[in-house]
Amino acid sequence: MLFMAEMTVRIPHDLDPQVAEKLKANEKALSQQLQREGKWRHLWRVAGKYANVSIFDVRDNDELHTLLMSLPLYPYMEISVTALAQHSSAIAQN
């Protein structure tokens, strides 16, 4: 199933900078692993914000929920999820 997730990160200003950098490094490593596995199909930065729009290809809602909660920055994220379906007028079929 395909899902679009809009994620905004809000790291507290008083979080230890070393902790924040470690979280960001772990987030990057996990996101790249999930991209190589084909579960995190697309990742776009939202210009001017600490935010992204991502497309996930996972088995179901539960897998997406578990994946999102596993993200190191999850405690500092606001996430909006939309289920996607193939449009009948689309030329490309995924």
PDB file of C-alpha atoms in Angstrom:
ATOM      1  CA  MET A   1       0.000   0.000   0.000  1.00  0.00           C
ATOM      2  CA  LEU A   2       1.167   3.506  -0.758  1.00  0.00           C
ATOM      3  CA  PHE A   3       1.004   6.277   1.804  1.00  0.00           C
ATOM      4  CA  MET A   4       2.023   9.917   1.702  1.00  0.00           C
ATOM      5  CA  ALA A   5       3.444  11.202   4.983  1.00  0.00           C
ATOM      6  CA  GLU A   6       4.009  14.892   5.629  1.00  0.00           C
ATOM      7  CA  MET A   7       6.501  15.227   8.471  1.00  0.00           C
ATOM      8  CA  THR A   8       7.534  18.381  10.298  1.00  0.00           C
ATOM      9  CA  VAL A   9      10.396  18.121  12.779  1.00  0.00           C
ATOM     10  CA  ARG A  10      10.421  20.320  15.883  1.00  0.00           C
ATOM     11  CA  ILE A  11      13.518  19.586  17.944  1.00  0.00           C
ATOM     12  CA  PRO A  12      13.374  21.446  21.278  1.00  0.00           C
ATOM     13  CA  HIS A  13      15.868  24.300  21.522  1.00  0.00           C
ATOM     14  CA  ASP A  14      17.055  23.049  24.896  1.00  0.00           C
ATOM     15  CA  LEU A  15      17.918  19.538  23.658  1.00  0.00           C
ATOM     16  CA  ASP A  16      21.634  18.854  24.049  1.00  0.00           C
ATOM     17  CA  PRO A  17      23.233  19.610  20.632  1.00  0.00           C
ATOM     18  CA  GLN A  18      25.215  16.357  20.711  1.00  0.00           C
ATOM     19  CA  VAL A  19      22.025  14.374  21.323  1.00  0.00           C
ATOM     20  CA  ALA A  20      20.291  16.224  18.473  1.00  0.00           C
ATOM     21  CA  GLU A  21      23.172  15.505  16.071  1.00  0.00           C
ATOM     22  CA  LYS A  22      23.184  11.814  17.032  1.00  0.00           C
ATOM     23  CA  LEU A  23      19.413  11.601  16.443  1.00  0.00           C
ATOM     24  CA  LYS A  24      19.800  13.257  13.020  1.00  0.00           C
ATOM     25  CA  ALA A  25      22.615  10.875  12.024  1.00  0.00           C
ATOM     26  CA  ASN A  26      20.572   7.846  13.122  1.00  0.00           C
ATOM     27  CA  GLU A  27      17.519   9.210  11.287  1.00  0.00           C
ATOM     28  CA  LYS A  28      19.527   9.597   8.082  1.00  0.00           C
ATOM     29  CA  ALA A  29      20.958   6.076   8.317  1.00  0.00           C
ATOM     30  CA  LEU A  30      17.539   4.499   8.917  1.00  0.00           C
ATOM     31  CA  SER A  31      15.820   6.522   6.185  1.00  0.00           C
ATOM     32  CA  GLN A  32      18.478   5.475   3.673  1.00  0.00           C
ATOM     33  CA  GLN A  33      18.174   1.820   4.725  1.00  0.00           C
ATOM     34  CA  LEU A  34      14.389   1.970   4.270  1.00  0.00           C
ATOM     35  CA  GLN A  35      14.862   3.604   0.861  1.00  0.00           C
ATOM     36  CA  ARG A  36      17.224   0.806  -0.236  1.00  0.00           C
ATOM     37  CA  GLU A  37      14.628  -1.737   0.961  1.00  0.00           C
ATOM     38  CA  GLY A  38      11.950  -0.028  -1.173  1.00  0.00           C
ATOM     39  CA  LYS A  39       9.712   0.872   1.762  1.00  0.00           C
ATOM     40  CA  TRP A  40      10.533   4.614   1.669  1.00  0.00           C
ATOM     41  CA  ARG A  41       9.958   5.192  -2.037  1.00  0.00           C
ATOM     42  CA  HIS A  42      10.293   8.977  -2.251  1.00  0.00           C
ATOM     43  CA  LEU A  43      11.649  11.661   0.062  1.00  0.00           C
ATOM     44  CA  TRP A  44      11.296  15.374  -0.702  1.00  0.00           C
ATOM     45  CA  ARG A  45      12.345  18.311   1.438  1.00  0.00           C
ATOM     46  CA  VAL A  46       9.789  21.078   1.927  1.00  0.00           C
ATOM     47  CA  ALA A  47      11.657  24.237   0.953  1.00  0.00           C
ATOM     48  CA  GLY A  48      12.224  26.638   3.818  1.00  0.00           C
ATOM     49  CA  LYS A  49      11.080  24.238   6.548  1.00  0.00           C
ATOM     50  CA  TYR A  50      12.511  21.388   8.600  1.00  0.00           C
ATOM     51  CA  ALA A  51       9.939  19.155   6.950  1.00  0.00           C
ATOM     52  CA  ASN A  52       9.516  16.549   4.239  1.00  0.00           C
ATOM     53  CA  VAL A  53       6.920  14.829   2.113  1.00  0.00           C
ATOM     54  CA  SER A  54       7.517  11.125   1.746  1.00  0.00           C
ATOM     55  CA  ILE A  55       5.922   8.198  -0.058  1.00  0.00           C
ATOM     56  CA  PHE A  56       5.985   4.844   1.709  1.00  0.00           C
ATOM     57  CA  ASP A  57       5.220   1.459   0.154  1.00  0.00           C
ATOM     58  CA  VAL A  58       4.335  -0.891   2.998  1.00  0.00           C
ATOM     59  CA  ARG A  59       2.077  -3.881   3.606  1.00  0.00           C
ATOM     60  CA  ASP A  60      -0.568  -2.063   5.658  1.00  0.00           C
ATOM     61  CA  ASN A  61      -1.396   0.666   8.196  1.00  0.00           C
ATOM     62  CA  ASP A  62       0.238  -1.260  11.017  1.00  0.00           C
ATOM     63  CA  GLU A  63       3.552  -1.586   9.191  1.00  0.00           C
ATOM     64  CA  LEU A  64       3.551   2.138   8.424  1.00  0.00           C
ATOM     65  CA  HIS A  65       2.749   2.972  12.048  1.00  0.00           C
ATOM     66  CA  THR A  66       5.598   0.764  13.304  1.00  0.00           C
ATOM     67  CA  LEU A  67       8.008   2.220  10.739  1.00  0.00           C
ATOM     68  CA  LEU A  68       7.157   5.827  11.626  1.00  0.00           C
ATOM     69  CA  MET A  69       7.437   5.158  15.357  1.00  0.00           C
ATOM     70  CA  SER A  70      10.883   3.615  14.809  1.00  0.00           C
ATOM     71  CA  LEU A  71      12.270   6.866  13.404  1.00  0.00           C
ATOM     72  CA  PRO A  72      14.771   8.391  15.847  1.00  0.00           C
ATOM     73  CA  LEU A  73      13.204  11.853  15.410  1.00  0.00           C
ATOM     74  CA  TYR A  74       9.629  10.534  15.823  1.00  0.00           C
ATOM     75  CA  PRO A  75       9.183  12.080  19.299  1.00  0.00           C
ATOM     76  CA  TYR A  76       9.834  15.498  17.738  1.00  0.00           C
ATOM     77  CA  MET A  77       7.662  15.097  14.632  1.00  0.00           C
ATOM     78  CA  GLU A  78       4.199  16.157  13.613  1.00  0.00           C
ATOM     79  CA  ILE A  79       3.057  13.641  10.985  1.00  0.00           C
ATOM     80  CA  SER A  80       0.058  13.656   8.686  1.00  0.00           C
ATOM     81  CA  VAL A  81      -0.603  10.458   6.716  1.00  0.00           C
ATOM     82  CA  THR A  82      -2.748  10.018   3.602  1.00  0.00           C
ATOM     83  CA  ALA A  83      -3.472   6.643   1.977  1.00  0.00           C
ATOM     84  CA  LEU A  84      -2.929   6.715  -1.787  1.00  0.00           C
ATOM     85  CA  ALA A  85      -4.647   4.815  -4.594  1.00  0.00           C
ATOM     86  CA  GLN A  86      -3.776   4.550  -8.277  1.00  0.00           C
ATOM     87  CA  HIS A  87      -5.625   7.123 -10.391  1.00  0.00           C
ATOM     88  CA  SER A  88      -7.370   5.709 -13.477  1.00  0.00           C
ATOM     89  CA  SER A  89      -6.055   8.559 -15.652  1.00  0.00           C
ATOM     90  CA  ALA A  90      -2.418   8.059 -14.643  1.00  0.00           C
ATOM     91  CA  ILE A  91      -0.097   7.031 -17.471  1.00  0.00           C
ATOM     92  CA  ALA A  92       2.493   5.484 -15.144  1.00  0.00           C
ATOM     93  CA  GLN A  93       1.272   2.455 -13.243  1.00  0.00           C
ATOM     94  CA  ASN A  94       3.146   1.728  -9.987  1.00  0.00           C
TER      95      ASN A  94
END
